Short mmCIF file of C-alpha atoms in Angstrom, two decimals:
data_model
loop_
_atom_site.label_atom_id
_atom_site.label_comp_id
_atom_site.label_asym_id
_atom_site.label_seq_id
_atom_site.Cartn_x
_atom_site.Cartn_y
_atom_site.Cartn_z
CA UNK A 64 55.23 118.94 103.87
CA UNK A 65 58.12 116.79 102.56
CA UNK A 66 61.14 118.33 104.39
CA UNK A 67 64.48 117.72 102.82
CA UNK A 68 64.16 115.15 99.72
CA UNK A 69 67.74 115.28 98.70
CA UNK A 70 68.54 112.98 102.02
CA UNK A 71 66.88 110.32 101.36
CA UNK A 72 68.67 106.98 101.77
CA UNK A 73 67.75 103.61 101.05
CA UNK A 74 69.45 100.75 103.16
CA UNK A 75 68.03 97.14 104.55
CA UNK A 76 65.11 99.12 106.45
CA UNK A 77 63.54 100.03 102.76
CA UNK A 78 63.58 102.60 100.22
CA UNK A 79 61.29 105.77 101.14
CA UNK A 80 61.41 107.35 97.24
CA UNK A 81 59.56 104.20 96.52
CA UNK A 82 56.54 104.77 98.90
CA UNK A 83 56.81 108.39 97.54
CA UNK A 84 56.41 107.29 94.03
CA UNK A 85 53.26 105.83 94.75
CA UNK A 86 52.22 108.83 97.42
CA UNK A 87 52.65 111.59 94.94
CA UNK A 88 51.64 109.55 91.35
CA UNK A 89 47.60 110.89 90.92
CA UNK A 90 46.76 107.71 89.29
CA UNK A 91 47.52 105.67 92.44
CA UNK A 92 47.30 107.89 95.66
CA UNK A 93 43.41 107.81 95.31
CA UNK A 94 44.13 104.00 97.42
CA UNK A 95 47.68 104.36 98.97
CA UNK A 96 47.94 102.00 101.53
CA UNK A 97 50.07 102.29 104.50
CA UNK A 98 52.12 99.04 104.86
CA UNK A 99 52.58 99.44 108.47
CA UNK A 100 49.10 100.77 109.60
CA UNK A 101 47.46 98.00 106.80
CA UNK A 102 45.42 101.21 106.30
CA UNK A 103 44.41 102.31 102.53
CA UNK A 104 44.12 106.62 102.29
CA UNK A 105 42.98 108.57 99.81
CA UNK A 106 45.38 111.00 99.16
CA UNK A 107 44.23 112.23 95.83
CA UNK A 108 43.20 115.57 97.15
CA UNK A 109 46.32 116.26 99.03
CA UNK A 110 48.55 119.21 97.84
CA UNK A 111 52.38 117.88 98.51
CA UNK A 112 54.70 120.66 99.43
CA UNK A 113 58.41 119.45 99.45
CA UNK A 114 61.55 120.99 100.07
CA UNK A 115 65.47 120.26 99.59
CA UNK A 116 68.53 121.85 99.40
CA UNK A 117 69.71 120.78 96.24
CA UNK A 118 67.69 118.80 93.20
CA UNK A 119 70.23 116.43 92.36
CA UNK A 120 70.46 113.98 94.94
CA UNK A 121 66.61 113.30 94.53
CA UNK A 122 65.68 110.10 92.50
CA UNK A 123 64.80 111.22 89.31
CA UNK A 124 61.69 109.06 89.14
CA UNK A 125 60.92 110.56 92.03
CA UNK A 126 62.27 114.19 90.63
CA UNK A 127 60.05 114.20 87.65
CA UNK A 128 56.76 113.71 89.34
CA UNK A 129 57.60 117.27 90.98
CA UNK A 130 57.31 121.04 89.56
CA UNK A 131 60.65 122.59 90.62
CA UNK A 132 60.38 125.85 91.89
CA UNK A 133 63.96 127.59 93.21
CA UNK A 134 63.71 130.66 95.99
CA UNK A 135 66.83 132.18 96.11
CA UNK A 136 68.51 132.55 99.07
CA UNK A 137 68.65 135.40 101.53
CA UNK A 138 71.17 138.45 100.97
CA UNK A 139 73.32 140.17 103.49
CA UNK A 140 70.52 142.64 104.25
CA UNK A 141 67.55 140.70 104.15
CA UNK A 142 69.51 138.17 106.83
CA UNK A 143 70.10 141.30 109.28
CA UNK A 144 67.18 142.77 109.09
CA UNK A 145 65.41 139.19 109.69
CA UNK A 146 67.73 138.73 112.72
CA UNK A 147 66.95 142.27 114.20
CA UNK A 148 63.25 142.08 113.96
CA UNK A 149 62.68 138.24 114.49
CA UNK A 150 65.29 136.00 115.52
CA UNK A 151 66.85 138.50 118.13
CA UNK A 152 63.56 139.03 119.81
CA UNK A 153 62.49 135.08 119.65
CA UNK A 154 66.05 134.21 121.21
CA UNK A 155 66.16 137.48 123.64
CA UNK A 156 62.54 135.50 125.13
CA UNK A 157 63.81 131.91 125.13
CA UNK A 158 66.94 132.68 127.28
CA UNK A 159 64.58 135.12 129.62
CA UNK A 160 66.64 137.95 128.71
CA UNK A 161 65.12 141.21 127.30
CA UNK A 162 66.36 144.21 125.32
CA UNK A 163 67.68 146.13 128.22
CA UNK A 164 69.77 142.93 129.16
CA UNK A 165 71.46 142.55 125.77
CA UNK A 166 72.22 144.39 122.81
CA UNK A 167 73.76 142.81 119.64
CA UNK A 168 75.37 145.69 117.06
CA UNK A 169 74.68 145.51 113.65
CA UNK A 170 78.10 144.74 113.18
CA UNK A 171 78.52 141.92 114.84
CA UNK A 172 75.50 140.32 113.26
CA UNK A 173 76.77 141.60 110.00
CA UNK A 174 80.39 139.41 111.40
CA UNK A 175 78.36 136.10 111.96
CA UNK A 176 76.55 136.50 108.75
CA UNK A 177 79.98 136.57 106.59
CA UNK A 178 82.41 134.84 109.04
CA UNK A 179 80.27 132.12 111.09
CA UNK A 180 77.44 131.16 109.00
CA UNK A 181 77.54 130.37 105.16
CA UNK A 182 74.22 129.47 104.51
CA UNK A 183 71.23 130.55 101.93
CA UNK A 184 68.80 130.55 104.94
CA UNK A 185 68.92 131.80 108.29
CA UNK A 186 69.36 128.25 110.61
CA UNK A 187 72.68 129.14 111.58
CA UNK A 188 72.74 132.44 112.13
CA UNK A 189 69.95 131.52 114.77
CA UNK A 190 71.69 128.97 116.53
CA UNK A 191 74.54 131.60 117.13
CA UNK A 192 72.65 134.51 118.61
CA UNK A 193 71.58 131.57 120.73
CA UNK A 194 74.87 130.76 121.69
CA UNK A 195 75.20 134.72 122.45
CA UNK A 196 71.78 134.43 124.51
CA UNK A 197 73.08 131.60 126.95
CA UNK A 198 76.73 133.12 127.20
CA UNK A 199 74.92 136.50 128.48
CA UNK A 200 72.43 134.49 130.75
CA UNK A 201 74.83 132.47 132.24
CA UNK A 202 76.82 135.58 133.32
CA UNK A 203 73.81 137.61 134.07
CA UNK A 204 72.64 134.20 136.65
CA UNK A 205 76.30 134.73 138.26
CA UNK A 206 75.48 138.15 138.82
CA UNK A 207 78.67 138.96 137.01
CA UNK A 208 76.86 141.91 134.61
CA UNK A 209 73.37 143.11 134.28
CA UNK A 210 73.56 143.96 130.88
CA UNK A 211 76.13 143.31 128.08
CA UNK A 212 76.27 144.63 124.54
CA UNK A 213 77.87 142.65 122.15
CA UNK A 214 79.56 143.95 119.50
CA UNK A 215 82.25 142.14 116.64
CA UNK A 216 85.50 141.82 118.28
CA UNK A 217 83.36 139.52 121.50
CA UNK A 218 82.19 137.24 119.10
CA UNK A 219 85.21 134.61 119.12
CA UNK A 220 85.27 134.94 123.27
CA UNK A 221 81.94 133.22 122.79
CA UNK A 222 81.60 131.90 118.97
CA UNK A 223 85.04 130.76 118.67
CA UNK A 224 87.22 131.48 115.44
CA UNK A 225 85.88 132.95 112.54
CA UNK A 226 84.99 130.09 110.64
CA UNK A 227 85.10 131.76 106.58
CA UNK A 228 87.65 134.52 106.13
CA UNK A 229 88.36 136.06 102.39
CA UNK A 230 91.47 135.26 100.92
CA UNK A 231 91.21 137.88 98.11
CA UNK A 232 93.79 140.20 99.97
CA UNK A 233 96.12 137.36 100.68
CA UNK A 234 95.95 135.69 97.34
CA UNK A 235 95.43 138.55 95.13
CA UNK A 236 98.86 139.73 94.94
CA UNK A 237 100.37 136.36 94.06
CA UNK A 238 101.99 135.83 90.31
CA UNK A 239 100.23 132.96 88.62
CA UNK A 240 96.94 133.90 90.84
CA UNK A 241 93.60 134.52 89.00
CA UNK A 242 89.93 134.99 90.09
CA UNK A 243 86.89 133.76 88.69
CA UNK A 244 83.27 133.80 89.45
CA UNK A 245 81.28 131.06 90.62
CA UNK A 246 77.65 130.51 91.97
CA UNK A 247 76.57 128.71 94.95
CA UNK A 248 73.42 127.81 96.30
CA UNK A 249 74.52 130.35 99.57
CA UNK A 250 75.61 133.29 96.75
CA UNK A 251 78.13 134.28 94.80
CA UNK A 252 81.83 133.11 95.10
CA UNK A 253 85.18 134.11 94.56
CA UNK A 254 87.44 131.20 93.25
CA UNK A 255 91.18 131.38 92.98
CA UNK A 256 93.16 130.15 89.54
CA UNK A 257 96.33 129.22 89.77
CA UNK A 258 98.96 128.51 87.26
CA UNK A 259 102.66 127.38 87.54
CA UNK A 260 105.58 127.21 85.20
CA UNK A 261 106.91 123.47 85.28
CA UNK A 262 109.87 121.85 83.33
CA UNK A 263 109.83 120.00 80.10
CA UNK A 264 108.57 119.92 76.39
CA UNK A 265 104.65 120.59 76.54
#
């Protein structure tokens, strides 16, 4: 596995798309050698599985010796329903806490999905019902509750601020204000056009 081409970098340490180039060309990986181990492999019968978040930063040398294959991203729906059956659970173990200790509604899940993550994955979204799992362990160890249940309107006491809010209400009803349609690797978007009226000839 080749986790997240699009960062690699090249500075005075050396250039790792270069020892790729030789790792995943089939007329040369049959002898790659490993500079540092002084080492030759055969790596002809290796199947390389690599990953990034977007194809353009890649080196395309290194781009072309690759079959591109996009997954789209999760939607609203798949996310919650991967947070109720798996990442709740998984978190809910790793703090010691159980279901009877903490409930998170649907609602707020559905609030950290639109307002506190904006991702095409679900990395995010598990690093804040983490943050919910330690804020209900730490007051469960000061014997403060036994239980809590946490529902949209606690999630800035322990997320913070909403981090994405829509401005289609606010921006909407503004002369000179149009919207237009965009794609993004995390979904669709909303983008605002504006226009003004300025003095002179043109």
């Amino acid at each position: 596995m080749l986790d997240e081409l699009d960062k690699i970098g090249a500075d005075f340490r050396g250039d790792p798309s270069s020892a790729l180039l030789e790792v995943l060309d089939p007329e040369q990986n049959f002898s790659f050698t490993d500079h540092y181990l002084d080492q030759p492999f055969n790596l002809s019968s290796v199947m390389f599985i690599g990953t990034a978040n977007y194809t353009e930063p890649i080196p395309p040398a290194l781009h072309d010796r690759m079959e591109t294959i996009e997954l789209p991203g999760y939607t609203e729906t798949e996310k919650l329903n991967i947070a109720k059956k798996y990442l709740v659970p998984r978190q809910l173990a790793e703090h010691g806490l159980n279901k009877n200790c903490l409930t998170i509604k649907d609602q707020a899940l559905l609030t950290i999905i639109r307002s506190y993550t904006r991702e095409a994955g679900v990395r995010n979204l598990e690093r804040s019902i983490a943050a919910i799992c330690r804020a209900v362990a730490t007051e469960i160890a000061k014997n403060k509750k036994k239980r809590a249940t946490i529902d949209k309107k606690d999630l800035a006491k322990i997320l913070g601020p909403l981090k994405f809010e829509s401005e289609l209400a606010l921006r909407t009803g503004i002369p000179g204000v149009a919207t237009a349609l965009a794609f993004t690797p995390v979904g669709g978007e909303l983008l605002f056009i504006e226009s003004a009226s300025m003095p002179g000839k043109g």
